[in-house]
Amino acid sequence: MSPKLKRLILFGVAAIFLATAVGLTVSALKENIVYFYTPSEIDTLEIGNRAIRMGGLVQKDSIRIDGLTARFVVEDVNSQQAVIYTGALPDIFRGGQGVIVEGKFNNDTFNADTVMAKHDEQYMPREVADKLKEQGVWQGEATK
Amino acid sequence: MITEIGHFSLIFAFVLSLCQSLAPIYAARKSIDAIHNVTIRLAILNAIFVLISFSCLVWAFIVSDFSVALVAEHSHSSKPLIYKISGSWGNHEGSLLMWIVILSVFGAGLALTQKTMGLLQKSATLGMQGVISAAFIAFSLFTSNPFERLSVPALNGNGLNPVLQDIGLALHPPTLYVGYVGLSLAFSFAVAGLITNSVDRNWARYMRVWVQIAWCALTLGIGLGSWWAYYELGWGGWWFWDPVENASLMPWLVATALLHSVIVVEQRDLLKSWTVLLAITGFSLSLLGTFIVRSGLLTSVHSFASDPTRGLFILSILIFSIGPPLLLFAIQGPKIKTNGYLHLLSRETGLVINNFLLICASIIVLIGTFYPIALEIATGMKITVGPPYFEATFNPIMALLVIMMGIGPFLVWKRGILPKSNQIWIVAIAGTTVISAISFWASPELSISALAGIATAGWLGITILCDIFVKIQKLNRNSDFWPHILHLQWGMWIAHFGIVIFLVGALGDGIYKTESVARMHIGDKISLGSDSAVLQDISTRNGRNYEALVATLKLSDSDNKQIGMLYPEKRIYPVERQTTTEAAIRQTVTADYYAVLGEGNRADGYTVRLYHKPFVSWIWIGVIMMASGVATSIIIQRLKPKHTQTALTS
């Protein structure tokens, strides 16, 4: 085999492999993206049965705990969404806190698989802060 | 006073760095070789002043000097000493100074060793190191000065985030930084090699050890971070595909590619341009990692200091560190002459495949990490890319890599032929089949990907053992058996076997873990697979700077025999007004029991989470093995007599 032919084979194999890898990557990306919405956006959109993330504030006094099942309301200025979650809640989960829930809507209730709140009282998920800023109800920058 | 000494030392180090970067240029212009020696001295002096500066900062933290803004913001007099010290790098300004310390210590390390290296090359490399150092010290002095004073000293500090008050986290950043910053030296070697047009086998020989040191530290640093996340965050996982984890994984993948490609340059004088490119990319990705952590661009558990202006500064350093070197590469790259010739079936082809797969993997991680940001900038949509994406793309590529790792070491340099006897392949394939069959027989519900994972891990383990066997058998005919046996590729074998151990841990935990959650009152029982645990008591305890709620769980197996006690805690830190979860872990070689105490009260009961995680600790044993393998390889290279060096490896 001439060196040129060898190089051609090597590049050919690499190109085929790369194309497969790109194909795999793109399809995996398409299937595994989770979109992020606020409660009010959900009212205006057709979410259907897709898995999404929803971020807002936990409505004060909305938390009802029964065994392992927690029901609470995630709100922003214009809208409220009921959430149901079974499992262990994060340490700092209480009314008035920023929270992100991941899961699907079933009728009008959001069935969360994951509830995320940070190990920090002053923490506000960035997505939530941005959305609140957009809606003009941002309470100002929390201190570092 | 001490604080001012620290500040002035840093300013002085800045001036020294500037001189260090200009000296080689001046020397080359005037053709005075003696000035190159000045660069070397400057590099050592620079390190001394940076070290003085850093010691002053640590001192301010030790004595709790609350007139220093940084100490007041991040420390507290009630903190244990070790966390006062680690607190000095548990924040943006301090960690940046630590970054600078490591950068200049690496420079001084090169200045003090490798005496046989060409003077021009060494001086040019240190000059490049000086440029990076000057940029980072400027960053520290102008945007995030750690020595800033408060006009009115604070009475006491704000305290350190309790999640960070932990030994794992005291060690994780320094180790990771040694890895990140160690790659800066490879970067400087690459740029200096391009400028002086001296990318050759010698260049690779001198650079290799720095890549190895950086790689060891990077590996240990990532391992420590994952270990910390495992026991401190209380989520029971050890890798979350969090953007910041990805940010450290990308340079690791590139550094791993570099670690292998530099051998090809050293042995065969091939892949030279590629290796230069990898060295530049590796450090750029390290900078990108820092940028991600600092800018708060990505939501993450790690973003402890997010300030867009600081992010912008690092972004500009990043652009300057990628742009000009790539331009230089475009101009000087074609001058790199390749003398060798790539044979299709040879060790070097094997290493090309290794590099190719590693780069594919890092591109996959890059896409998954930055696609959300790109999409948000372009369309305003906010999305997340979760673990399933990485599992579907990253894992198959890694499986391919592991299969190749079984074959590569059997190939020899230049004209490669696979071992003549087919016995090895029969043994390897038979062994792999037996392992897969046994695991399938033990649990027939295993998915295809789980079985594939077990098979590849088994394949790698068996082929390494075969390789060791074959290489030792070959030696037997030689007269001086013992010295030669010590000079075999033990480093590679240990490191590669570390991957087998790591895979056992990752697969054991990934496939066989069990989990259960319950709301429990005192006296309640929770079952976990065939085992069970009883909540015996909930009590309170006072720690040094926290109060804790402690659960007492008695763990028993199916025959009601006691396995052990678990004491998960929930800690409340009054100074920082924060709560942390302290998981209780009963660690054994075959499995971990992992318990977490969640929220609750006496009346409603407490949430308790229990995990059984088979082989999970093998993950970190594997990581340690990988790092010690590369460390072994550094030692063996130094022990080898010069004349046998090429004879044995070729």
CSV table of C-alpha atoms in Angstrom, one decimal, chain A residues 5-106:
chain,number,residue,atom,x,y,z
A,5,LEU,CA,-3.6,5.2,0.2
A,6,LYS,CA,-3.0,4.4,3.9
A,7,ARG,CA,-3.6,7.9,4.9
A,8,LEU,CA,-6.8,7.9,2.8
A,9,ILE,CA,-8.0,4.7,4.6
A,10,LEU,CA,-7.2,6.2,8.0
A,11,PHE,CA,-9.0,9.5,7.2
A,12,GLY,CA,-11.9,7.6,5.7
A,13,VAL,CA,-12.3,5.4,8.8
A,14,ALA,CA,-12.0,8.5,11.0
A,15,ALA,CA,-14.6,10.4,9.0
A,16,ILE,CA,-17.1,7.6,9.1
A,17,PHE,CA,-16.6,7.2,12.8
A,18,LEU,CA,-16.9,10.9,13.4
A,19,ALA,CA,-20.1,11.1,11.3
A,20,THR,CA,-21.6,8.3,13.5
A,21,ALA,CA,-20.5,10.0,16.7
A,22,VAL,CA,-22.0,13.3,15.5
A,23,GLY,CA,-25.3,11.6,14.6
A,24,LEU,CA,-25.5,9.8,17.9
A,25,THR,CA,-24.7,13.0,19.8
A,26,VAL,CA,-27.3,15.1,18.0
A,27,SER,CA,-30.0,12.5,18.4
A,28,ALA,CA,-29.2,12.1,22.1
A,29,LEU,CA,-29.2,15.8,22.5
A,30,LYS,CA,-32.6,16.1,20.9
A,31,GLU,CA,-34.1,13.4,23.2
A,32,ASN,CA,-32.6,14.6,26.4
A,33,ILE,CA,-33.1,18.3,26.5
A,34,VAL,CA,-35.3,19.6,29.4
A,35,TYR,CA,-36.8,23.0,28.9
A,36,PHE,CA,-37.2,25.5,31.7
A,37,TYR,CA,-40.4,27.4,32.3
A,38,THR,CA,-42.0,29.7,34.9
A,39,PRO,CA,-45.5,29.1,36.2
A,40,SER,CA,-46.9,31.9,34.1
A,41,GLU,CA,-45.3,30.6,30.9
A,42,ILE,CA,-46.9,27.3,31.5
A,43,ASP,CA,-50.4,28.9,31.3
A,44,THR,CA,-49.7,30.2,27.8
A,45,LEU,CA,-48.0,27.1,26.4
A,46,GLU,CA,-49.1,23.7,25.3
A,47,ILE,CA,-46.7,21.5,27.4
A,48,GLY,CA,-48.4,18.2,27.0
A,49,ASN,CA,-46.7,15.2,28.5
A,50,ARG,CA,-43.1,16.4,28.1
A,51,ALA,CA,-40.6,16.4,30.9
A,52,ILE,CA,-39.8,20.0,31.9
A,53,ARG,CA,-38.3,22.0,34.6
A,54,MET,CA,-40.3,24.7,36.4
A,55,GLY,CA,-38.8,27.3,38.6
A,56,GLY,CA,-40.5,29.8,40.9
A,57,LEU,CA,-41.1,30.5,44.6
A,58,VAL,CA,-42.7,28.0,46.9
A,59,GLN,CA,-46.0,29.7,48.0
A,60,LYS,CA,-45.9,30.4,51.7
A,61,ASP,CA,-48.1,28.1,53.8
A,62,SER,CA,-48.9,25.9,50.7
A,63,ILE,CA,-46.8,22.9,51.9
A,64,ARG,CA,-48.8,19.9,52.9
A,65,ILE,CA,-46.8,16.8,53.9
A,66,ASP,CA,-48.4,13.4,54.2
A,67,GLY,CA,-45.9,10.6,54.8
A,68,LEU,CA,-43.4,10.8,52.0
A,69,THR,CA,-45.7,12.8,49.7
A,70,ALA,CA,-45.5,16.5,49.6
A,71,ARG,CA,-47.9,18.9,48.0
A,72,PHE,CA,-47.1,22.5,47.5
A,73,VAL,CA,-47.6,25.4,45.1
A,74,VAL,CA,-44.9,27.0,42.9
A,75,GLU,CA,-45.8,30.5,42.0
A,76,ASP,CA,-44.6,33.7,40.3
A,77,VAL,CA,-46.4,37.0,40.1
A,78,ASN,CA,-49.1,35.9,37.7
A,79,SER,CA,-49.6,32.3,38.2
A,80,GLN,CA,-49.6,29.3,40.5
A,81,GLN,CA,-49.0,25.7,39.8
A,82,ALA,CA,-49.8,22.8,42.1
A,83,VAL,CA,-47.0,20.3,42.6
A,84,ILE,CA,-47.0,16.8,44.0
A,85,TYR,CA,-43.7,15.1,44.9
A,86,THR,CA,-42.9,11.8,46.6
A,87,GLY,CA,-39.5,11.4,48.2
A,88,ALA,CA,-37.1,13.3,50.4
A,89,LEU,CA,-37.2,17.1,50.1
A,90,PRO,CA,-33.9,19.1,50.1
A,91,ASP,CA,-32.7,20.5,53.4
A,92,ILE,CA,-33.7,24.1,52.7
A,93,PHE,CA,-37.1,23.6,51.4
A,94,ARG,CA,-39.7,26.0,52.8
A,95,GLY,CA,-42.3,28.6,51.9
A,96,GLY,CA,-41.0,31.7,50.1
A,97,GLN,CA,-37.9,29.9,48.8
A,98,GLY,CA,-36.8,29.7,45.3
A,99,VAL,CA,-37.1,26.2,43.9
A,100,ILE,CA,-36.8,24.2,40.7
A,101,VAL,CA,-38.9,21.1,40.1
A,102,GLU,CA,-38.4,18.6,37.3
A,103,GLY,CA,-41.1,16.3,36.1
A,104,LYS,CA,-44.3,16.2,34.0
A,105,PHE,CA,-47.8,17.6,34.1
A,106,ASN,CA,-50.6,15.2,34.8
